[in-house]
Coordinates of C-alpha atoms in Angstrom, one line a residue:
X25 CA -88.8 -59.6 -26.2
X26 CA -92.0 -59.2 -24.1
X27 CA -93.6 -60.6 -21.1
X28 CA -97.0 -60.2 -19.3
X29 CA -96.8 -58.3 -16.0
X30 CA -99.8 -60.3 -14.6
X31 CA -98.0 -63.4 -13.3
X32 CA -100.1 -66.5 -13.4
X33 CA -98.1 -68.2 -10.6
X34 CA -99.8 -66.5 -7.7
X35 CA -103.5 -66.6 -8.1
X36 CA -104.0 -64.4 -5.1
X37 CA -107.6 -63.5 -4.4
X38 CA -107.8 -61.2 -1.4
X39 CA -111.0 -61.0 0.7
X40 CA -112.9 -57.7 1.0
X41 CA -111.3 -56.3 4.2
X42 CA -112.0 -52.6 4.6
X43 CA -111.6 -50.9 7.9
X44 CA -115.3 -50.2 8.2
X45 CA -116.4 -53.8 7.7
X46 CA -117.5 -55.3 11.0
X47 CA -116.0 -52.6 13.1
X48 CA -118.2 -51.4 15.9
X49 CA -116.6 -48.1 16.4
X50 CA -116.6 -47.1 12.8
X51 CA -120.3 -47.8 13.0
X52 CA -120.4 -45.8 16.2
X53 CA -118.8 -42.9 14.3
X54 CA -122.2 -42.5 12.7
X55 CA -123.8 -41.6 16.1
X56 CA -123.1 -37.8 15.6
X57 CA -125.1 -38.0 12.4
X58 CA -127.8 -40.2 13.7
X59 CA -128.4 -38.2 16.9
X60 CA -130.3 -39.5 19.9
X61 CA -130.9 -43.0 20.9
X62 CA -134.4 -43.3 19.4
X63 CA -134.8 -45.4 16.3
X64 CA -135.7 -43.2 13.4
X65 CA -139.0 -43.9 11.8
X66 CA -139.3 -45.0 8.2
X67 CA -141.0 -41.7 7.5
X68 CA -138.0 -39.8 8.8
X69 CA -135.8 -41.8 6.5
X70 CA -138.0 -41.2 3.5
X71 CA -138.0 -37.5 4.1
X72 CA -134.3 -37.2 3.9
X73 CA -133.4 -39.8 1.4
X74 CA -134.3 -40.0 -2.3
X75 CA -136.3 -43.1 -3.3
X76 CA -134.3 -45.4 -5.6
X77 CA -137.3 -46.0 -7.8
X78 CA -137.6 -44.3 -11.1
X79 CA -139.2 -40.9 -11.0
X80 CA -141.9 -39.6 -13.3
X81 CA -140.9 -39.5 -16.9
X82 CA -138.1 -42.1 -16.5
X83 CA -138.3 -45.7 -17.7
X84 CA -139.3 -48.3 -15.2
X85 CA -136.6 -50.8 -14.2
X86 CA -136.2 -53.6 -16.7
X87 CA -137.7 -56.9 -15.8
X88 CA -135.5 -59.6 -14.4
X89 CA -134.6 -62.2 -17.0
X90 CA -135.7 -65.8 -16.6
X91 CA -133.1 -68.4 -15.9
X92 CA -133.8 -72.0 -17.1
X93 CA -132.2 -74.7 -14.9
X94 CA -129.1 -76.0 -16.5
X95 CA -127.4 -79.4 -15.8
X96 CA -124.2 -78.7 -13.9
X97 CA -121.2 -80.8 -14.8
X98 CA -118.2 -80.6 -12.5
X99 CA -114.8 -81.5 -14.1
X100 CA -113.1 -84.6 -12.8
X101 CA -109.9 -83.3 -11.2
X102 CA -107.2 -85.2 -9.4
X103 CA -105.8 -83.5 -6.2
X104 CA -102.6 -84.3 -4.4
X105 CA -103.1 -86.2 -1.2
X106 CA -100.5 -84.3 0.7
X107 CA -100.9 -82.5 4.1
X108 CA -99.8 -78.9 3.9
X109 CA -97.3 -79.4 6.7
X110 CA -95.6 -82.0 4.5
X111 CA -95.1 -79.6 1.6
X112 CA -91.5 -78.5 1.5
X113 CA -90.4 -75.4 -0.4
X114 CA -87.6 -76.1 -2.8
X115 CA -86.1 -73.3 -4.8
X116 CA -86.4 -74.3 -8.5
X117 CA -83.4 -74.1 -10.9
X118 CA -84.6 -71.0 -12.7
X119 CA -81.3 -70.5 -14.5
X120 CA -81.7 -73.9 -16.1
X121 CA -85.3 -73.1 -17.1
X122 CA -84.4 -69.8 -18.7
X123 CA -81.4 -71.4 -20.5
X124 CA -83.7 -74.1 -21.9
X125 CA -86.3 -71.6 -23.0
X126 CA -83.6 -69.7 -24.9
X127 CA -82.3 -72.9 -26.4
X128 CA -85.7 -74.0 -27.8
X129 CA -86.2 -70.5 -29.1
X130 CA -82.8 -70.7 -30.9
X131 CA -83.8 -74.2 -32.3
X132 CA -87.1 -72.9 -33.5
X133 CA -85.6 -69.8 -35.1
X134 CA -83.0 -71.9 -36.9
X135 CA -85.8 -74.0 -38.6
X136 CA -85.7 -77.1 -36.4
X137 CA -88.6 -79.5 -36.5
X138 CA -91.7 -77.5 -35.4
X139 CA -93.4 -80.5 -33.8
X140 CA -90.3 -81.3 -31.6
X141 CA -90.1 -77.6 -30.6
X142 CA -93.8 -77.7 -29.8
X143 CA -93.3 -80.7 -27.5
X144 CA -90.4 -79.0 -25.8
X145 CA -92.6 -75.8 -25.4
X146 CA -95.2 -77.8 -23.6
X147 CA -92.6 -79.3 -21.3
X148 CA -91.2 -75.8 -20.6
X149 CA -94.6 -74.5 -19.7
X150 CA -95.1 -77.4 -17.3
X151 CA -91.7 -76.6 -15.6
X152 CA -92.8 -73.0 -15.3
X153 CA -96.0 -74.1 -13.6
X154 CA -94.1 -76.2 -11.2
X155 CA -91.8 -73.3 -10.4
X156 CA -94.8 -71.0 -9.9
X157 CA -96.3 -73.5 -7.5
X158 CA -93.2 -73.2 -5.4
X159 CA -93.6 -69.4 -5.5
X160 CA -97.2 -69.9 -4.2
X161 CA -95.9 -72.0 -1.4
X162 CA -93.1 -69.5 -0.6
X163 CA -95.7 -66.7 -0.4
X164 CA -97.9 -68.7 2.0
X165 CA -94.9 -69.4 4.2
X166 CA -93.8 -65.8 4.1
X167 CA -97.4 -64.7 5.1
X168 CA -97.3 -67.0 8.0
X169 CA -94.2 -65.3 9.3
X170 CA -93.2 -62.0 7.8
X171 CA -90.1 -62.0 10.0
X172 CA -88.8 -65.0 8.0
X173 CA -86.3 -63.1 5.9
X174 CA -85.1 -66.2 4.1
X175 CA -88.6 -67.0 2.9
X176 CA -89.2 -63.4 2.0
X177 CA -86.1 -63.4 -0.1
X178 CA -87.1 -66.7 -1.7
X179 CA -90.4 -65.3 -2.6
X180 CA -89.0 -62.0 -4.0
X181 CA -86.2 -63.7 -6.0
X182 CA -88.5 -66.3 -7.4
X183 CA -91.1 -63.7 -8.3
X184 CA -88.4 -61.8 -10.4
X185 CA -87.0 -65.0 -11.9
X186 CA -90.5 -66.2 -12.9
X187 CA -91.1 -62.8 -14.5
X188 CA -87.9 -63.2 -16.4
X189 CA -88.8 -66.7 -17.6
X190 CA -92.3 -65.7 -18.5
X191 CA -91.5 -63.0 -21.1
X192 CA -89.2 -65.6 -22.8
X193 CA -92.0 -68.2 -22.8
X194 CA -94.4 -65.6 -24.2
X195 CA -91.9 -64.7 -26.9
X196 CA -91.6 -68.4 -27.9
X197 CA -95.3 -69.0 -27.7
X198 CA -96.1 -66.0 -29.9
X199 CA -93.7 -67.4 -32.5
X200 CA -95.5 -70.7 -32.5
X201 CA -99.1 -69.3 -32.6
X202 CA -98.1 -67.2 -35.6
X203 CA -96.5 -70.1 -37.5
X204 CA -99.1 -72.0 -39.7
X205 CA -97.2 -75.2 -39.0
X206 CA -97.9 -75.1 -35.3
X207 CA -100.8 -72.7 -34.8
X208 CA -103.4 -75.4 -34.9
X209 CA -102.0 -76.8 -31.6
X210 CA -103.4 -73.8 -29.7
X211 CA -107.0 -72.9 -28.9
X212 CA -108.2 -69.5 -30.0
X213 CA -108.6 -68.5 -26.4
X214 CA -104.9 -69.3 -25.8
X215 CA -103.9 -67.4 -28.8
X216 CA -105.8 -64.3 -27.7
X217 CA -104.3 -64.5 -24.2
X218 CA -100.7 -64.9 -25.3
X219 CA -101.1 -62.2 -27.9
X220 CA -102.4 -59.8 -25.2
X221 CA -99.6 -60.9 -22.9
X222 CA -97.1 -60.1 -25.7
X223 CA -98.0 -56.5 -25.5
X224 CA -98.1 -56.1 -21.7
X225 CA -94.4 -56.1 -21.0
X226 CA -90.9 -55.8 -22.3
X227 CA -87.5 -57.0 -21.3
X228 CA -86.4 -53.4 -20.7
X229 CA -88.8 -53.0 -17.7
X230 CA -87.4 -55.9 -15.8
X231 CA -85.5 -53.6 -13.5
X232 CA -88.7 -51.6 -12.8
X233 CA -90.6 -54.7 -11.9
X234 CA -87.9 -55.6 -9.4
X235 CA -88.2 -52.1 -7.9
X236 CA -91.9 -52.5 -7.7
X237 CA -91.6 -55.9 -5.9
X238 CA -89.1 -54.4 -3.5
X239 CA -91.4 -51.4 -2.7
X240 CA -94.4 -53.8 -2.2
X241 CA -92.4 -55.9 0.3
X242 CA -91.3 -52.7 2.1
X243 CA -94.9 -51.8 2.5
X244 CA -95.9 -55.2 3.8
X245 CA -93.1 -55.3 6.3
X246 CA -94.1 -51.8 7.5
X247 CA -97.8 -52.7 7.5
X248 CA -97.3 -55.8 9.6
X249 CA -94.9 -54.3 12.2
X250 CA -96.3 -50.8 12.6
X251 CA -97.7 -49.8 16.1
X252 CA -98.6 -46.4 17.5
X253 CA -96.8 -45.4 20.7
X254 CA -99.1 -43.4 23.0
X255 CA -98.8 -42.9 26.7
X256 CA -96.1 -45.6 27.0
X257 CA -98.3 -48.2 25.3
X258 CA -97.9 -49.7 21.8
X259 CA -101.2 -49.9 19.9
X260 CA -102.0 -51.9 16.8
X261 CA -105.0 -50.9 14.7
X262 CA -106.9 -53.9 16.2
X263 CA -106.0 -52.7 19.7
X264 CA -107.5 -49.3 18.9
X265 CA -110.7 -50.8 17.5
X266 CA -111.1 -52.8 20.7
X267 CA -111.1 -49.8 23.0
X268 CA -114.2 -49.2 25.1
X269 CA -113.5 -45.5 25.4
X270 CA -114.9 -43.9 22.2
X271 CA -113.0 -40.6 22.7
X272 CA -109.7 -42.4 23.2
X273 CA -110.5 -44.6 20.2
X274 CA -111.1 -41.5 18.0
X275 CA -107.9 -39.8 19.2
X276 CA -105.7 -42.8 18.7
X277 CA -107.3 -43.7 15.3
X278 CA -106.4 -40.2 14.1
X279 CA -102.8 -40.4 15.4
X280 CA -102.4 -43.9 14.0
X281 CA -103.6 -43.0 10.5
X282 CA -101.5 -39.9 10.4
X283 CA -98.3 -41.7 11.2
X284 CA -99.2 -44.7 9.0
X285 CA -100.1 -42.5 6.0
X286 CA -96.9 -40.5 6.2
X287 CA -94.7 -43.6 5.7
X288 CA -96.9 -45.8 3.6
X289 CA -97.9 -42.8 1.5
X290 CA -94.3 -42.1 0.6
X291 CA -93.9 -45.7 -0.6
X292 CA -97.0 -45.3 -2.7
X293 CA -95.7 -42.1 -4.3
X294 CA -92.6 -44.1 -5.3
X295 CA -94.8 -46.9 -6.7
X296 CA -96.8 -44.4 -8.8
X297 CA -93.5 -43.2 -10.4
X298 CA -92.3 -46.8 -11.1
X299 CA -95.6 -47.9 -12.5
X300 CA -96.0 -44.8 -14.6
X301 CA -92.6 -45.6 -16.2
X302 CA -93.7 -49.1 -16.9
X303 CA -96.9 -47.9 -18.7
X304 CA -94.9 -45.2 -20.6
X305 CA -92.4 -47.8 -21.9
X306 CA -95.2 -50.0 -23.1
X307 CA -96.9 -47.2 -24.9
X308 CA -99.9 -46.8 -22.7
X309 CA -101.5 -43.4 -22.0
X310 CA -101.8 -44.3 -18.3
X311 CA -101.0 -47.1 -15.9
X312 CA -104.7 -47.5 -15.3
X313 CA -105.3 -48.6 -18.9
X314 CA -102.3 -50.9 -18.7
X315 CA -103.4 -52.6 -15.5
X316 CA -107.0 -53.1 -16.7
X317 CA -105.5 -54.9 -19.7
X318 CA -103.3 -57.0 -17.4
X319 CA -106.5 -58.2 -15.7
X320 CA -108.0 -59.0 -19.1
X321 CA -111.1 -57.1 -18.3
X322 CA -113.9 -56.8 -20.7
X323 CA -114.8 -53.3 -19.5
X324 CA -112.8 -50.0 -19.6
X325 CA -111.8 -47.5 -16.9
X326 CA -114.4 -45.2 -18.4
X327 CA -117.1 -47.9 -17.9
X328 CA -116.0 -48.2 -14.3
X329 CA -116.4 -44.4 -13.7
X330 CA -119.9 -44.4 -15.3
X331 CA -120.8 -47.3 -13.0
X332 CA -119.5 -45.4 -10.1
X333 CA -121.8 -42.5 -10.9
X334 CA -124.8 -44.9 -10.8
X335 CA -123.6 -46.2 -7.4
X336 CA -123.4 -42.6 -6.1
X337 CA -126.9 -41.9 -7.4
X338 CA -128.7 -45.0 -6.2
X339 CA -126.7 -46.9 -3.7
X340 CA -125.2 -44.2 -1.5
X341 CA -128.6 -42.8 -0.4
X342 CA -130.1 -46.2 0.1
X343 CA -127.1 -47.4 2.2
X344 CA -127.3 -44.2 4.3
X345 CA -131.1 -44.7 4.8
X346 CA -130.9 -48.4 5.8
X347 CA -127.9 -47.9 8.1
X348 CA -129.6 -45.1 10.0
X349 CA -132.9 -46.9 10.2
X350 CA -131.3 -50.2 11.4
X351 CA -128.4 -48.8 13.4
X352 CA -129.7 -49.5 16.9
X353 CA -131.2 -52.9 15.9
X354 CA -127.7 -53.9 14.6
X355 CA -126.1 -52.6 17.8
X356 CA -128.4 -54.7 19.9
X357 CA -128.0 -57.8 17.8
X358 CA -125.1 -58.8 15.6
X359 CA -122.6 -56.1 16.9
X360 CA -123.0 -57.5 20.4
X361 CA -122.6 -61.2 19.2
X362 CA -120.6 -63.4 21.5
X363 CA -117.3 -64.9 20.6
X364 CA -117.6 -67.8 18.2
X365 CA -115.5 -71.0 18.6
X366 CA -113.6 -72.2 15.6
X367 CA -114.4 -76.0 15.6
X368 CA -118.2 -75.7 16.1
X369 CA -118.4 -73.0 13.5
X370 CA -116.4 -75.0 11.0
X371 CA -118.8 -77.9 11.5
X372 CA -121.8 -75.6 11.1
X373 CA -120.4 -74.2 7.9
X374 CA -119.9 -77.7 6.6
X375 CA -123.4 -78.7 7.5
X376 CA -124.8 -75.6 5.8
X377 CA -122.9 -76.3 2.6
X378 CA -124.0 -79.9 2.7
X379 CA -127.6 -78.9 2.9
X380 CA -127.5 -75.9 0.6
X381 CA -124.9 -76.7 -2.1
X382 CA -123.8 -80.3 -1.6
X383 CA -121.9 -80.1 -4.9
X384 CA -119.3 -78.0 -3.2
X385 CA -118.8 -80.3 -0.2
X386 CA -115.9 -82.3 -1.7
X387 CA -113.8 -79.1 -1.8
X388 CA -114.5 -78.4 1.9
X389 CA -113.7 -81.9 3.0
X390 CA -110.5 -81.9 1.0
X391 CA -109.4 -78.6 2.7
X392 CA -110.1 -80.0 6.2
X393 CA -108.5 -83.5 5.5
X394 CA -105.2 -82.1 4.3
X395 CA -105.0 -79.0 6.6
X396 CA -105.0 -76.7 3.6
X397 CA -106.0 -73.7 5.6
X398 CA -104.5 -71.5 8.3
X399 CA -106.7 -69.3 10.6
X400 CA -104.1 -68.9 13.4
X401 CA -103.8 -65.5 15.1
X402 CA -100.3 -64.3 15.3
X403 CA -98.5 -60.9 15.3
X404 CA -96.1 -62.4 12.8
X405 CA -98.7 -63.2 10.3
X406 CA -99.4 -60.9 7.4
X407 CA -102.8 -59.1 7.7
X408 CA -105.7 -60.0 5.4
X409 CA -107.4 -63.1 4.0
X410 CA -106.9 -64.8 0.7
X411 CA -107.2 -68.1 -1.2
X412 CA -104.5 -69.3 -3.6
X413 CA -103.6 -72.6 -5.2
X414 CA -100.5 -74.7 -5.0
X415 CA -100.8 -76.0 -8.6
X416 CA -98.3 -78.8 -8.3
X417 CA -100.9 -80.6 -6.1
X418 CA -104.0 -78.9 -7.5
X419 CA -104.4 -77.9 -3.8
X420 CA -106.1 -74.7 -2.9
X421 CA -105.1 -73.0 0.3
X422 CA -107.1 -70.7 2.5
X423 CA -105.4 -68.0 4.6
X424 CA -107.2 -66.0 7.3
X425 CA -107.2 -65.0 11.0
X426 CA -109.8 -66.5 13.4
X427 CA -110.7 -63.9 16.0
X428 CA -114.0 -65.2 17.1
X429 CA -116.0 -62.4 15.6
X430 CA -119.0 -62.8 13.4
X431 CA -117.2 -61.2 10.5
X432 CA -114.7 -64.1 10.7
X433 CA -117.5 -66.5 9.7
X434 CA -118.5 -64.5 6.7
X435 CA -114.8 -64.2 5.7
X436 CA -114.4 -68.0 5.7
X437 CA -117.7 -68.4 3.7
X438 CA -116.4 -65.7 1.2
X439 CA -113.0 -67.4 0.8
X440 CA -114.6 -70.8 0.4
X441 CA -116.3 -69.5 -2.7
X442 CA -112.8 -69.0 -4.1
X443 CA -111.6 -72.3 -2.7
X444 CA -114.3 -74.3 -4.4
X445 CA -113.6 -72.7 -7.8
X446 CA -109.9 -73.5 -7.4
X447 CA -110.7 -77.0 -6.4
X448 CA -113.0 -77.8 -9.4
X449 CA -111.2 -75.6 -11.9
X450 CA -107.5 -75.6 -11.1
X451 CA -106.2 -75.8 -14.6
X452 CA -106.1 -72.2 -15.8
X453 CA -103.5 -71.6 -18.4
X454 CA -100.2 -70.3 -17.1
X455 CA -100.7 -67.3 -19.4
X456 CA -104.2 -66.5 -18.0
X457 CA -105.6 -66.6 -14.5
X458 CA -109.1 -66.0 -15.7
X459 CA -111.5 -63.2 -14.9
X460 CA -110.9 -61.7 -11.4
X461 CA -114.4 -60.2 -11.6
X462 CA -115.9 -63.6 -11.9
X463 CA -113.6 -64.9 -9.2
X464 CA -115.2 -62.5 -6.8
X465 CA -118.7 -63.5 -7.8
X466 CA -117.7 -67.0 -6.6
X467 CA -117.2 -65.6 -3.1
X468 CA -119.7 -62.8 -2.8
X469 CA -122.6 -64.6 -4.2
X470 CA -122.0 -67.6 -1.9
X471 CA -122.0 -65.2 1.1
X472 CA -125.4 -63.9 0.1
X473 CA -126.9 -67.3 -0.7
X474 CA -125.8 -68.6 2.7
X475 CA -128.0 -66.0 4.4
X476 CA -130.7 -68.7 4.5
X477 CA -128.4 -70.4 7.0
X478 CA -127.9 -67.5 9.3
X479 CA -129.6 -69.1 12.3
X480 CA -127.3 -72.1 12.0
X481 CA -124.1 -70.1 11.6
X482 CA -124.7 -67.1 13.9
X483 CA -127.5 -68.2 16.3
X484 CA -131.2 -67.4 16.2
X485 CA -130.8 -64.2 18.2
X486 CA -128.3 -62.8 15.8
X487 CA -129.7 -64.1 12.4
X488 CA -131.8 -61.1 11.3
X489 CA -129.1 -58.7 12.4
X490 CA -126.5 -60.7 10.4
X491 CA -128.7 -60.7 7.3
X492 CA -129.2 -56.9 7.4
X493 CA -125.5 -56.4 8.1
X494 CA -124.6 -58.7 5.2
X495 CA -126.6 -56.8 2.6
X496 CA -125.4 -53.5 4.0
X497 CA -121.8 -54.8 3.6
X498 CA -122.7 -55.7 0.0
X499 CA -123.8 -52.1 -0.6
X500 CA -120.8 -50.6 1.1
X501 CA -118.7 -53.0 -1.0
X502 CA -120.1 -51.3 -4.1
X503 CA -119.5 -47.9 -2.7
X504 CA -116.0 -48.4 -1.4
X505 CA -114.7 -50.4 -4.3
X506 CA -115.9 -47.7 -6.7
X507 CA -114.3 -45.1 -4.5
X508 CA -111.0 -46.9 -4.3
X509 CA -110.9 -47.3 -8.1
X510 CA -111.7 -43.6 -8.6
X511 CA -108.9 -42.7 -6.2
X512 CA -106.4 -45.0 -8.0
X513 CA -107.5 -43.6 -11.4
X514 CA -106.8 -40.1 -10.1
X515 CA -103.4 -41.2 -8.7
X516 CA -102.2 -42.7 -12.0
X517 CA -103.7 -39.9 -14.0
X518 CA -101.7 -37.4 -11.9
X519 CA -98.3 -39.1 -11.4
X520 CA -96.7 -35.9 -10.1
X521 CA -99.3 -35.5 -7.3
X522 CA -97.9 -35.0 -3.8
X523 CA -99.0 -37.1 -0.8
X524 CA -101.0 -34.1 0.4
X525 CA -102.8 -33.9 -2.9
X526 CA -103.6 -37.6 -2.9
X527 CA -105.0 -37.3 0.7
X528 CA -107.1 -34.4 -0.4
X529 CA -108.6 -36.3 -3.3
X530 CA -109.4 -39.2 -1.1
X531 CA -111.2 -37.0 1.3
X532 CA -113.1 -35.4 -1.6
X533 CA -114.2 -38.8 -2.8
X534 CA -115.1 -39.9 0.7
X535 CA -117.6 -37.0 1.0
X536 CA -119.2 -38.0 -2.3
X537 CA -119.7 -41.6 -1.1
X538 CA -120.9 -40.5 2.4
X539 CA -117.9 -42.0 4.3
X540 CA -116.7 -38.6 5.5
X541 CA -119.7 -37.8 7.7
X542 CA -120.9 -41.4 8.5
X543 CA -117.5 -42.8 9.3
X544 CA -115.4 -39.6 9.9
X545 CA -113.0 -40.3 7.1
X546 CA -110.1 -37.8 7.1
X547 CA -108.5 -38.7 3.7
X548 CA -105.7 -40.8 5.3
X549 CA -107.5 -44.2 5.3
X550 CA -106.5 -45.4 1.8
X551 CA -102.9 -46.1 2.9
X552 CA -104.0 -49.0 5.1
X553 CA -105.6 -50.8 2.2
X554 CA -102.9 -53.1 0.9
X555 CA -104.6 -53.6 -2.5
X556 CA -103.3 -50.2 -3.6
X557 CA -99.8 -51.5 -3.1
X558 CA -99.9 -55.2 -3.9
X559 CA -102.9 -55.4 -6.3
X560 CA -103.1 -52.1 -8.2
X561 CA -106.5 -51.4 -9.9
X562 CA -107.9 -54.6 -8.5
X563 CA -110.4 -53.1 -6.2
X564 CA -113.1 -52.3 -8.8
X565 CA -113.5 -56.1 -9.2
X566 CA -115.2 -56.2 -5.8
X567 CA -117.8 -53.8 -7.1
X568 CA -118.4 -55.3 -10.6
X569 CA -118.5 -58.8 -9.2
X570 CA -120.9 -57.6 -6.5
X571 CA -123.3 -56.6 -9.3
X572 CA -123.3 -60.2 -10.4
X573 CA -123.6 -61.5 -6.8
X574 CA -126.4 -59.2 -6.0
X575 CA -128.3 -60.2 -9.1
X576 CA -127.9 -63.9 -8.0
X577 CA -129.2 -62.8 -4.6
X578 CA -132.1 -60.9 -6.2
X579 CA -133.1 -64.1 -8.0
X580 CA -132.9 -66.1 -4.8
X581 CA -135.6 -63.9 -3.2
X582 CA -138.1 -65.3 -5.8
X583 CA -136.6 -68.6 -7.0
X584 CA -133.9 -70.0 -4.8
X585 CA -133.3 -73.1 -6.9
X586 CA -132.8 -71.0 -10.0
X587 CA -130.3 -68.7 -8.1
X588 CA -128.3 -71.7 -7.0
X589 CA -128.3 -73.0 -10.5
X590 CA -127.0 -69.7 -11.8
X591 CA -124.3 -69.7 -9.2
X592 CA -123.1 -73.2 -10.1
X593 CA -123.1 -72.3 -13.8
X594 CA -120.7 -69.4 -12.9
X595 CA -118.6 -71.7 -10.7
X596 CA -118.1 -74.3 -13.5
X597 CA -117.1 -71.8 -16.2
X598 CA -114.1 -72.4 -18.4
X599 CA -110.7 -70.9 -17.7
X600 CA -110.9 -68.2 -20.4
X601 CA -114.5 -67.1 -19.6
X602 CA -115.2 -63.4 -19.8
X603 CA -117.0 -61.6 -17.1
X604 CA -120.0 -60.0 -18.8
X605 CA -120.5 -62.9 -21.2
X606 CA -120.5 -65.5 -18.5
X607 CA -123.1 -63.6 -16.4
X608 CA -125.4 -63.2 -19.3
X609 CA -125.0 -66.8 -20.4
X610 CA -126.1 -67.9 -16.9
X611 CA -129.3 -65.8 -17.2
X612 CA -128.2 -62.5 -15.6
X613 CA -128.2 -59.0 -17.0
X614 CA -125.1 -57.3 -18.4
X615 CA -123.8 -55.7 -15.2
X616 CA -123.2 -52.4 -17.0
X617 CA -126.7 -52.2 -18.6
X618 CA -129.3 -49.6 -17.7
X619 CA -131.2 -50.1 -14.4
X620 CA -129.1 -52.9 -13.0
X621 CA -127.9 -50.7 -10.1
X622 CA -131.3 -49.2 -9.7
X623 CA -132.9 -52.7 -9.5
X624 CA -130.4 -53.8 -6.9
X625 CA -131.1 -50.8 -4.8
X626 CA -134.8 -51.6 -4.8
X627 CA -134.3 -55.3 -4.1
X628 CA -132.1 -54.7 -1.1
X629 CA -134.5 -52.1 0.3
X630 CA -137.4 -54.5 0.0
X631 CA -135.4 -57.3 1.6
X632 CA -134.4 -55.3 4.6
X633 CA -137.9 -53.9 4.9
X634 CA -139.2 -57.5 5.0
X635 CA -136.9 -58.4 7.9
X636 CA -137.8 -55.2 9.8
X637 CA -141.5 -55.9 9.5
X638 CA -141.1 -59.4 10.9
X639 CA -138.6 -58.5 13.6
X640 CA -140.0 -55.4 15.1

């Protein structure tokens, strides 16, 4: 009997949250490379940085495809009218669910009426969805207070119980889709998903999955509670980032990362062993291949590595050039932005959505009316930002931390892209969560499209700085996501690697991507990125989706209405839509086709140059 590892019950979409995003002192770390306080001239940048344009003898970048405006139809979805504070976690009777699945399987195998078994199967799937909804709620409540041991246990136990129920449901579903008397009841997309799910897990690895869940929780508990003790003072990483003394910052950051890496790294080494065993049992050559299949990607690990080579060729030098040239302008504008207040900012975001994409406004108003978000700042809260859905109510929920920084604003805009998709398309099949790569286009493209509202969201004096910072963040997303994927591919291709070898490989990659000299990477930073622990092999989706988002942005520079139309086409896709096909159907290029990365490098360069020419 088999089950899919990718559980549909927790549609967790974590926001891009690297250490270097929005951190003044990681930007300041570039000062040794940049040198004196004078702004480098464009000529100086050109002399040291290869142009992204095609050289003599190479083909010119392919022309941008045209995008006819398409009528956008949003599905009519009913949402629960329940305030989040009134949602009460109730542990479902998983023993009864599992027993009933086994009973229906026995009935079906004994030749019982197929139509009756099919009806019971539908009911079992609905009960599974209700249980997974409780797991989503448990996870949110656990994130709000990681010291709540009861909720942590509820989440972990329910995760394991749902996993146990899921492989049984898959087994029963496979029997039915292969039976001519019942196969017509299933869509071809459902058949494809459940057939794939059938090969992604096995009852024999249930114990390994439980080990994995336990190790992930161990990491989260450590990650949330860890502080560096120095000079009689306890420092969190945020405390270190807030230091005014750069030398002290640099010293404490090194000490923090060293201690953090030692403990978190040992957990990761154990996870590699457990995950490698899972892949071996299921007949995969590597855990990377297995995990890519779990995400139902329509590209391979080899495709990702080829894409990473293009990013290193075209994006890395452009990012370096633009950062150096705009460094002091950014320091004088957006990095010095005053603290933003939550309520006025939320209203400004709403007004911007209403003016720019009013089709998404019902999702925003629903979130506010029923308090389906939490931006509180608390030491007890789990770090990070995400959006998930409590499917029992068709109620998305946004989770973040409001610290008054300008990056908090972009995080909320990012997460709202996810929120809107969950609001309008909550009905993904329990056996398929849909494309994660498309899910990140929802968020990243919205951030870029909202740059036209920078004055309203950030203030006129910070608008140009925020626009430049946003596109630089988009480029560094491409770079960092490719680097994290390369690192993970190395880790799972070398399951016997020591922690020292993993750190050495991360440092080697950081030199290739320019992070070692610009941001003083030491090879220890990867351990602070929770995706490596909780969402293995997820990170590349930030880069592949950014290819789609930046193509939408590229459109917006010439035809904003067409770009919005493309974005809404992607937002209103079906549950089983594939990444590459969906982008091309909306009028974009295949993200892995020739010249896409090159075109993006050129478009971003021209956009920043246009801001510079009007600002300076």
